[in-house]
XYZ file of C-alpha atoms in Angstrom:
104
model
C -63.733 -21.170 -14.176
C -61.012 -22.607 -12.533
C -58.531 -20.951 -10.192
C -55.016 -21.233 -12.392
C -56.668 -18.692 -15.355
C -57.520 -15.837 -12.976
C -54.775 -13.015 -13.867
C -53.944 -12.464 -10.222
C -52.656 -16.230 -9.723
C -51.130 -15.874 -13.002
C -49.036 -13.014 -11.846
C -47.828 -14.446 -8.440
C -46.714 -17.217 -10.970
C -44.662 -14.889 -12.696
C -43.196 -13.236 -9.854
C -42.024 -16.572 -8.224
C -40.462 -17.362 -11.605
C -38.556 -14.393 -11.262
C -37.871 -14.639 -7.303
C -36.360 -18.216 -8.486
C -34.627 -17.218 -11.857
C -33.022 -14.307 -9.312
C -31.878 -16.658 -6.134
C -30.328 -18.801 -9.389
C -28.100 -16.283 -10.980
C -27.461 -15.061 -7.402
C -26.213 -18.406 -6.105
C -23.971 -18.622 -9.710
C -22.313 -15.130 -8.986
C -21.410 -16.013 -5.741
C -20.167 -19.427 -6.717
C -18.270 -17.456 -9.452
C -16.509 -14.952 -6.678
C -15.849 -18.304 -4.645
C -13.744 -19.770 -7.415
C -11.944 -16.154 -8.267
C -11.266 -15.965 -4.766
C -9.574 -19.365 -4.424
C -7.570 -18.478 -7.345
C -6.520 -15.412 -5.963
C -5.492 -17.086 -2.630
C -3.765 -19.798 -4.663
C -1.629 -17.555 -6.798
C -0.767 -15.739 -3.281
C 0.458 -18.983 -2.185
C 2.451 -19.570 -5.160
C 4.375 -16.089 -4.892
C 5.196 -16.671 -1.423
C 6.616 -19.948 -2.593
C 8.465 -18.841 -5.162
C 10.518 -16.231 -3.151
C 10.856 -18.642 -0.448
C 12.391 -21.458 -2.604
C 14.708 -18.199 -4.011
C 15.491 -17.534 -0.955
C 16.567 -21.037 -0.218
C 18.555 -21.436 -3.493
C 20.735 -18.759 -2.717
C 21.235 -19.540 0.846
C 20.013 -15.928 2.044
C 18.882 -15.061 5.195
C 16.883 -11.794 5.887
C 17.450 -9.838 8.644
C 15.896 -6.866 10.717
C 17.259 -3.424 9.407
C 18.643 -0.862 11.021
C 16.049 0.922 13.105
C 15.779 4.984 12.301
C 17.263 6.826 14.595
C 15.427 10.303 15.044
C 17.634 13.217 14.384
C 17.379 16.276 16.329
C 17.745 19.380 14.338
C 18.409 22.728 16.177
C 17.441 25.682 14.185
C 19.154 27.998 16.245
C 22.207 26.314 15.485
C 21.785 26.089 11.824
C 21.304 30.302 11.789
C 24.395 30.272 13.677
C 26.296 27.910 11.240
C 25.011 30.375 8.539
C 26.742 33.510 10.352
C 29.767 31.587 10.564
C 29.915 30.476 7.261
C 30.331 34.441 5.823
C 33.461 34.682 8.133
C 35.143 31.847 5.791
C 37.345 33.010 2.806
C 36.263 30.517 0.134
C 39.877 31.222 -1.649
C 41.173 29.228 1.513
C 44.015 31.975 2.099
C 42.671 32.190 6.157
C 39.507 32.513 7.823
C 38.300 36.313 8.123
C 37.983 36.892 11.898
C 41.471 35.446 12.522
C 43.552 37.173 9.782
C 41.664 40.303 10.912
C 43.481 39.228 14.606
C 46.821 38.689 12.843
C 46.609 42.202 11.276
C 46.424 43.699 14.480
């Protein structure tokens, strides 16, 4: 009886075929992903080129914007302002504490 006809040898051959097929599929997938990646990079480069050409055509120069200035807020000043605003006459006739002093 030849060795190739044994069931164990046939199983090993089948496993090798499956592994080989899986490797082929994997290389195809990797090649496809690399191709897609190249397309994405080309698209990004194309978009950058469009932006640069628009800036050149319009003779536009980009500058750095103003830096954000941190504003220190004092909560006690806010409370004091609320208290002071209660003394203001909304009809704009007079400021109440000044009006009270003038009546005295």
